[in-house]
Tab-separated table of C-alpha atoms in Angstrom:
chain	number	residue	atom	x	y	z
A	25	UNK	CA	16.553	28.017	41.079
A	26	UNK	CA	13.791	29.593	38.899
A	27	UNK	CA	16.799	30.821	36.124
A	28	UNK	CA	18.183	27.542	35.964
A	29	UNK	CA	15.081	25.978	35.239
A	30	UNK	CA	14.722	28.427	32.657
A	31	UNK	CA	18.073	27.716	31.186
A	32	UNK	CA	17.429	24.154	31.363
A	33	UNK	CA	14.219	24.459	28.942
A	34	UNK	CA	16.158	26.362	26.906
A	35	UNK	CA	18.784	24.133	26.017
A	36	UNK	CA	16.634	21.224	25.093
A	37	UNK	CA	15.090	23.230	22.931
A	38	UNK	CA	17.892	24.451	21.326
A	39	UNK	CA	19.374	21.308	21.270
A	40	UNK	CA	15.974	19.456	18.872
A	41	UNK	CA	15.782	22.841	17.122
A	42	UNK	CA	19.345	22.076	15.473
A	43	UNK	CA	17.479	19.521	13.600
A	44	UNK	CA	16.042	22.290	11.474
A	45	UNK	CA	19.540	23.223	9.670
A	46	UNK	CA	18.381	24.962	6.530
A	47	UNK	CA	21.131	27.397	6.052
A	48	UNK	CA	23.223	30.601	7.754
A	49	UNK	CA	23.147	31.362	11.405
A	50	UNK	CA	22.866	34.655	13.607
A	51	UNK	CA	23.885	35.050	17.657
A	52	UNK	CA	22.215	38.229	18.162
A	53	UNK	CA	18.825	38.231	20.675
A	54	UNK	CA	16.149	40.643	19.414
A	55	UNK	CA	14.521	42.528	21.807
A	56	UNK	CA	15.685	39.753	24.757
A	57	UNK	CA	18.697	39.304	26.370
A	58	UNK	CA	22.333	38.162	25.003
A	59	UNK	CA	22.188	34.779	23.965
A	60	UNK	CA	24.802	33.419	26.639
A	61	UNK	CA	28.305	32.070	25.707
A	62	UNK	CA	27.393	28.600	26.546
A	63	UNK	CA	24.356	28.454	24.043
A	64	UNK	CA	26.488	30.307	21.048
A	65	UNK	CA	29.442	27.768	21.532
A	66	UNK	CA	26.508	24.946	20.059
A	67	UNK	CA	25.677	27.221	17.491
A	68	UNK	CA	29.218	27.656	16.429
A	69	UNK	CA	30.101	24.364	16.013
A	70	UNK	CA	31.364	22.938	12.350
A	71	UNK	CA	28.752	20.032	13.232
A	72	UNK	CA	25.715	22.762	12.458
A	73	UNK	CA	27.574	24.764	9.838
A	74	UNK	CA	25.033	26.808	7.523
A	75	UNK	CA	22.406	26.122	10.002
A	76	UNK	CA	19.795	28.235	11.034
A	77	UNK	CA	18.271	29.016	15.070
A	78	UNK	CA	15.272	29.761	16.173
A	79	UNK	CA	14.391	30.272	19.692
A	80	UNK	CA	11.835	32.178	22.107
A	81	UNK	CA	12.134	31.365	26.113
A	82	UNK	CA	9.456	33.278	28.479
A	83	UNK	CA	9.459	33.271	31.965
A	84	UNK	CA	6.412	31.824	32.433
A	85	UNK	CA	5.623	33.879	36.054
A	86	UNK	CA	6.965	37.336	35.070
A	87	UNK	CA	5.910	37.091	31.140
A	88	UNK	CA	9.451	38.474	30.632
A	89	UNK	CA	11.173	37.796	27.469
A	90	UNK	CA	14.334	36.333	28.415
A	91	UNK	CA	15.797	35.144	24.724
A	92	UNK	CA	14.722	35.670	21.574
A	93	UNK	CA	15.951	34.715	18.134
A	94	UNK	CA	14.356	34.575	14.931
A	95	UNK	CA	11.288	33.423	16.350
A	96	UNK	CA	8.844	35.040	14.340
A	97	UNK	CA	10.551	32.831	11.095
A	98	UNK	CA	8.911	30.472	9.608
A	99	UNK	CA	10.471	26.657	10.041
A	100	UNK	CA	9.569	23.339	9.707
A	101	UNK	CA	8.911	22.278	13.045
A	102	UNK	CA	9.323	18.559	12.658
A	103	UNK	CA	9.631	16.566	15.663
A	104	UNK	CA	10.210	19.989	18.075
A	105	UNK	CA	6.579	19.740	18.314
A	106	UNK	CA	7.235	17.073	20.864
A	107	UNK	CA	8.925	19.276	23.564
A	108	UNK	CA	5.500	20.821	23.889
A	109	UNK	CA	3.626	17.376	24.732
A	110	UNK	CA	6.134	15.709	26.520
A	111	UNK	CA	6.902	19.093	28.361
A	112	UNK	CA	3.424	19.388	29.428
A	113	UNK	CA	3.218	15.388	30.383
A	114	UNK	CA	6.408	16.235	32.892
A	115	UNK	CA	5.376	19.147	34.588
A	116	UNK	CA	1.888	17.212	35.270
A	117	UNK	CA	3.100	13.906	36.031
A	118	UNK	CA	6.836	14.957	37.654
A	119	UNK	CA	9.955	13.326	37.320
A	120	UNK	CA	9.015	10.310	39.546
A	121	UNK	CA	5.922	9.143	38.084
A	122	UNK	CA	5.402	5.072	37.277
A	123	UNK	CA	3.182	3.807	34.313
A	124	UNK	CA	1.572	0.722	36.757
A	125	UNK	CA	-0.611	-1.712	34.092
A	126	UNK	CA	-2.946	-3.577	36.868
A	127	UNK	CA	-4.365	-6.731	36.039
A	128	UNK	CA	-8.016	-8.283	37.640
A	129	UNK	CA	-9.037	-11.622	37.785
A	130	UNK	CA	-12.956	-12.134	37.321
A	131	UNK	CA	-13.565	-16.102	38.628
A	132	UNK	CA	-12.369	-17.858	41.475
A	133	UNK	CA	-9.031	-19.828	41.636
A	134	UNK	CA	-9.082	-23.762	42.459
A	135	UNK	CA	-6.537	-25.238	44.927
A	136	UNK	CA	-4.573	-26.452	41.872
A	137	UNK	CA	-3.775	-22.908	40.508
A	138	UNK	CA	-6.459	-22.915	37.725
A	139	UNK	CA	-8.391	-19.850	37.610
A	140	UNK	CA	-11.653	-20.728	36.506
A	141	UNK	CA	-12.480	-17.420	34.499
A	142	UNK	CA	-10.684	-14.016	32.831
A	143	UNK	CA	-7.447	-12.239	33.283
A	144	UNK	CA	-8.222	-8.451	32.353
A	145	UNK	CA	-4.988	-6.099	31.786
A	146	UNK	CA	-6.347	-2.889	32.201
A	147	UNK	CA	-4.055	-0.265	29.758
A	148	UNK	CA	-2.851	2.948	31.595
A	149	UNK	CA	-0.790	4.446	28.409
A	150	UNK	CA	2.767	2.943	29.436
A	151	UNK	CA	4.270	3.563	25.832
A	152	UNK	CA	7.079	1.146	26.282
A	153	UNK	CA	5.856	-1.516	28.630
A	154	UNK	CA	9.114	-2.137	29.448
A	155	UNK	CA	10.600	-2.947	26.085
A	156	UNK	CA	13.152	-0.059	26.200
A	157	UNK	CA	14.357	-0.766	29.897
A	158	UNK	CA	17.660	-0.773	30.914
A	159	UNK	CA	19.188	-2.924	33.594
A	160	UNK	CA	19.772	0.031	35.783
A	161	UNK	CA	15.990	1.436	34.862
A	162	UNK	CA	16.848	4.009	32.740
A	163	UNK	CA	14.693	4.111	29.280
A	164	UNK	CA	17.180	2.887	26.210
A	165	UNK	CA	17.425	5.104	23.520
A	166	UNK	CA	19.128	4.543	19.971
A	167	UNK	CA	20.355	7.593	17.519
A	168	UNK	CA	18.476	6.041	14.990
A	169	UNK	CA	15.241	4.922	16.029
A	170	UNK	CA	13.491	2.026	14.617
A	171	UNK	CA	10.698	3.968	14.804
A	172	UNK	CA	12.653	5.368	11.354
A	173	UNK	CA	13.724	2.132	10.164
A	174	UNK	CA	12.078	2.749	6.439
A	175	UNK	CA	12.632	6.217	6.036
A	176	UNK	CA	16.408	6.204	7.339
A	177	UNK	CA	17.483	2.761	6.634
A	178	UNK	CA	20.069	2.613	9.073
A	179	UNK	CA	18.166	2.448	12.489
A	180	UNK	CA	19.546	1.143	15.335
A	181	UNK	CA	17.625	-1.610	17.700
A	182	UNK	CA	17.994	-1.261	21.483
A	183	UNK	CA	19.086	-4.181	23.911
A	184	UNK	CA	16.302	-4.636	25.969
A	185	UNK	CA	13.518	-7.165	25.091
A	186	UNK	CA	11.035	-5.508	23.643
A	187	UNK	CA	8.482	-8.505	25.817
A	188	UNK	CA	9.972	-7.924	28.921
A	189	UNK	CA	7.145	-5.864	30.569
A	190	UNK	CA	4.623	-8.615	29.903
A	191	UNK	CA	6.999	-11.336	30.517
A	192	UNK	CA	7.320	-9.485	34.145
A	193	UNK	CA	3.771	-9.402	34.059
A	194	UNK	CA	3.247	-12.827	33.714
A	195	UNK	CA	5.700	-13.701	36.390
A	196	UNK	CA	3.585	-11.945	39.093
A	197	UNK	CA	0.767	-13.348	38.028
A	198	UNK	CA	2.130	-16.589	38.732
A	199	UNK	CA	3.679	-15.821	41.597
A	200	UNK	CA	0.208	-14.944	43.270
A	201	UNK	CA	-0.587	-18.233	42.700
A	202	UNK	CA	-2.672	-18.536	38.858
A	203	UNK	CA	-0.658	-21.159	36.979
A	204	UNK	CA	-3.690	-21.577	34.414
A	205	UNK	CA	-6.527	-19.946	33.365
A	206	UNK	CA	-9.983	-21.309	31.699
A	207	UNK	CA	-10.938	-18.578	30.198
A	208	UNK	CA	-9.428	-15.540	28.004
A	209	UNK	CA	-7.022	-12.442	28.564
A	210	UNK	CA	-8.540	-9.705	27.724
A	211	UNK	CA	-7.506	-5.551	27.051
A	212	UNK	CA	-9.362	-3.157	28.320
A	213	UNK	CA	-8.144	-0.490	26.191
A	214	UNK	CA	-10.837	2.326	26.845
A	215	UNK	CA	-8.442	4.510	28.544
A	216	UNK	CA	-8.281	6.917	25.407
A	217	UNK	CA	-10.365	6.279	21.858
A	218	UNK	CA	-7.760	5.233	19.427
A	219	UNK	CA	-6.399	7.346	16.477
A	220	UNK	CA	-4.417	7.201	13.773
A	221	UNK	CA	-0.896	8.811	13.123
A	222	UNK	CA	0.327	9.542	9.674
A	223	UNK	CA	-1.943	6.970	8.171
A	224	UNK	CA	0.415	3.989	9.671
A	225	UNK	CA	0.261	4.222	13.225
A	226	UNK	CA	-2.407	3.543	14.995
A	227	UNK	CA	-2.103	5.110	18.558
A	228	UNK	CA	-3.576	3.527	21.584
A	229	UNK	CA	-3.035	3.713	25.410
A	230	UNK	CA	-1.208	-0.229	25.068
A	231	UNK	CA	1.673	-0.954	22.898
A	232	UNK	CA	4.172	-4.239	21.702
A	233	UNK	CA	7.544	-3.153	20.343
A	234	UNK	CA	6.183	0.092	20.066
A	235	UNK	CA	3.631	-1.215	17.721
A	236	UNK	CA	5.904	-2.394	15.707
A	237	UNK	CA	7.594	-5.642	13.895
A	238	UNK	CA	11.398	-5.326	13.792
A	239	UNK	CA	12.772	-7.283	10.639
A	240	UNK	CA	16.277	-7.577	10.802
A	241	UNK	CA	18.182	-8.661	7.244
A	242	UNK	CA	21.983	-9.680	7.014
A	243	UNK	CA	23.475	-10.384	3.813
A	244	UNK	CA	25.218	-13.990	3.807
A	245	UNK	CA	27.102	-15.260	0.096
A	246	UNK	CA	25.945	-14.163	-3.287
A	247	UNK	CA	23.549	-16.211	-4.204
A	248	UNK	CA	22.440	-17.638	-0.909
A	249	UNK	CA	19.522	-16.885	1.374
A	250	UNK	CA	19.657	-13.664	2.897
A	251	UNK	CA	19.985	-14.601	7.296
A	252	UNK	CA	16.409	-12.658	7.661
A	253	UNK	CA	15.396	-12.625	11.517
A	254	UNK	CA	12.361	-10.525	13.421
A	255	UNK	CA	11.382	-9.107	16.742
A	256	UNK	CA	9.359	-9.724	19.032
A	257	UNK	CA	8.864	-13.394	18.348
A	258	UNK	CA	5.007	-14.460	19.233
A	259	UNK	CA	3.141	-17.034	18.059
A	260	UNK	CA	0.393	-14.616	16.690
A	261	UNK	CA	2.325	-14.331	13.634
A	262	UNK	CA	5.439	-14.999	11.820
A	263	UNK	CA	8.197	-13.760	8.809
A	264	UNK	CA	8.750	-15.706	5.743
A	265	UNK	CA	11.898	-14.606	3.856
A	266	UNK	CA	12.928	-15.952	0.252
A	267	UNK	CA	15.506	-13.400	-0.026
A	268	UNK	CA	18.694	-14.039	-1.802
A	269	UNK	CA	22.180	-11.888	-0.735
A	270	UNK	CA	23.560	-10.502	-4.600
A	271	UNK	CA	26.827	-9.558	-5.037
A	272	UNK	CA	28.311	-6.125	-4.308
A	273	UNK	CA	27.161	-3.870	-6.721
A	274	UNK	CA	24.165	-5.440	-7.947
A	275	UNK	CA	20.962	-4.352	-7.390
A	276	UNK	CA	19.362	-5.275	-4.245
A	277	UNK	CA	15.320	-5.156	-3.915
A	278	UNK	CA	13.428	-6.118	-0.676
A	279	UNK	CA	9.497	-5.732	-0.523
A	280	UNK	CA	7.233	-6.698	2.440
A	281	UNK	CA	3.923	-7.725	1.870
A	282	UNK	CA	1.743	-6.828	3.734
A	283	UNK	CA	4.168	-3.211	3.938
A	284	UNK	CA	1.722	-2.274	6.651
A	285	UNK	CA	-0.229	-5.345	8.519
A	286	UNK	CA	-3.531	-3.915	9.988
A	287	UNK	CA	-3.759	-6.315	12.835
A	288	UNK	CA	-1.828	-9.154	14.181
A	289	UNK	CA	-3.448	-11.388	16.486
């Protein structure tokens, strides 16, 4: 059980390292076992032609080196560094662990339904909040995330609805009986201080969409408006387009002001 844990580990990280394709590959294992037929059939594969792997597994009880390749190189990481944070989350939290977002009242409730006070969500870190969830429960997933979107260009949106965990939300909060509220709905967000990513994402243990605002342009006829449409829809703010589709060929320019909204809400 304990190797093919081991073996596990070591094909996702194979699998993200491939992402670092900078030229030439080797299947020998210094100073560490064989790399095994299985993991040198990837390698081999026209897809990752001229590529180059890196690789170190450990077992983590004996301190054994187990494979080993190239790991001393130096690589551009990219998003690999997430196998070590996510890794860590799963072995804390386990397979089976549930984000669960409570929500308090603070006032009493009148026989009519009216609850004469606040609704407080309290944020527990659920990343998604539902938004990526699958009819079966599984988490959806896209090739091209639009997490990408202006760096790729080609990103893919998922199915779900990116609302859906607050829409669920506020269908149990009607079912126990609060049809209106008198005062405010507030986010206690104090679960983690917030911090900026990369200068344009600002992490915090609550998200929308991923903290994001999905514009989604189709060209129509040259010379026509441009069918421009956005996600999530909310009335906290909306898209204006006076885009125009050109002909094939031409040169097409699309700017968003503001490229980066600070806050919306």
């Amino acid at each position: 059980m304990k190797r093919s844990r081991q073996l596990l580990i070591l094909f996702v990280f194979v699998s993200l390292i491939s992402i670092l394709s900078i030229g030439g590959c080797n299947n020998n294992s210094s100073d560490g076992q064989p790399i095994p037929e299985e993991i040198r059939a990837i390698f081999d594969k026209d897809l990752y032609d001229g590529s180059i792997w890196a690789l170190r597994v450990v077992d983590l009880e004996t301190g054994e080196l187990i494979y080993n390749l190239r790991s001393d190189d130096n690589l551009f990481l990219g998003s690999v560094r997430k196998v070590f944070t996510i890794g860590e989350a799963l072995e804390a939290l386990g397979p089976d662990f549930m984000f669960r977002t409570p929500i308090h009242r603070q006032g009493s409730v009148n026989g009519e339904g009216v609850l004469e006070g606040d609704l407080i969500l309290v944020a527990k870190g659920d990343l998604t909040m539902g938004g990526r969830r699958n009819p079966n429960e599984t988490m959806a997933i896209s090739n091209f995330d639009h997490n990408e979107a202006n760096s790729l260009g080609n990103a893919v949106l998922t199915a779900p609805d990116p609302l859906w965990g607050y829409d669920s939300l506020a269908e149990q909060i009607a079912e126990s009986g609060i049809t209106e509220i008198t005062g405010e709905i507030i986010v206690d967000d104090r679960l983690f201080e917030p911090f900026e990513f990369r200068g344009e994402f600002d992490v915090r243990p609550i998200f929308v969409n991923d903290d994001l605002v999905d514009v989604i342009i189709n060209p129509t006829n040259p010379g026509e408006s441009a069918s421009v449409d956005h996600r999530p829809m909310s009335e906290a703010f909306g898209v204006d387009s006076n885009l125009i589709t050109v002909a094939p060929g031409e040169e097409e320019e699309v700017e968003l002001v503001p490229e980066f909204p600070s806050c919306i809400g």
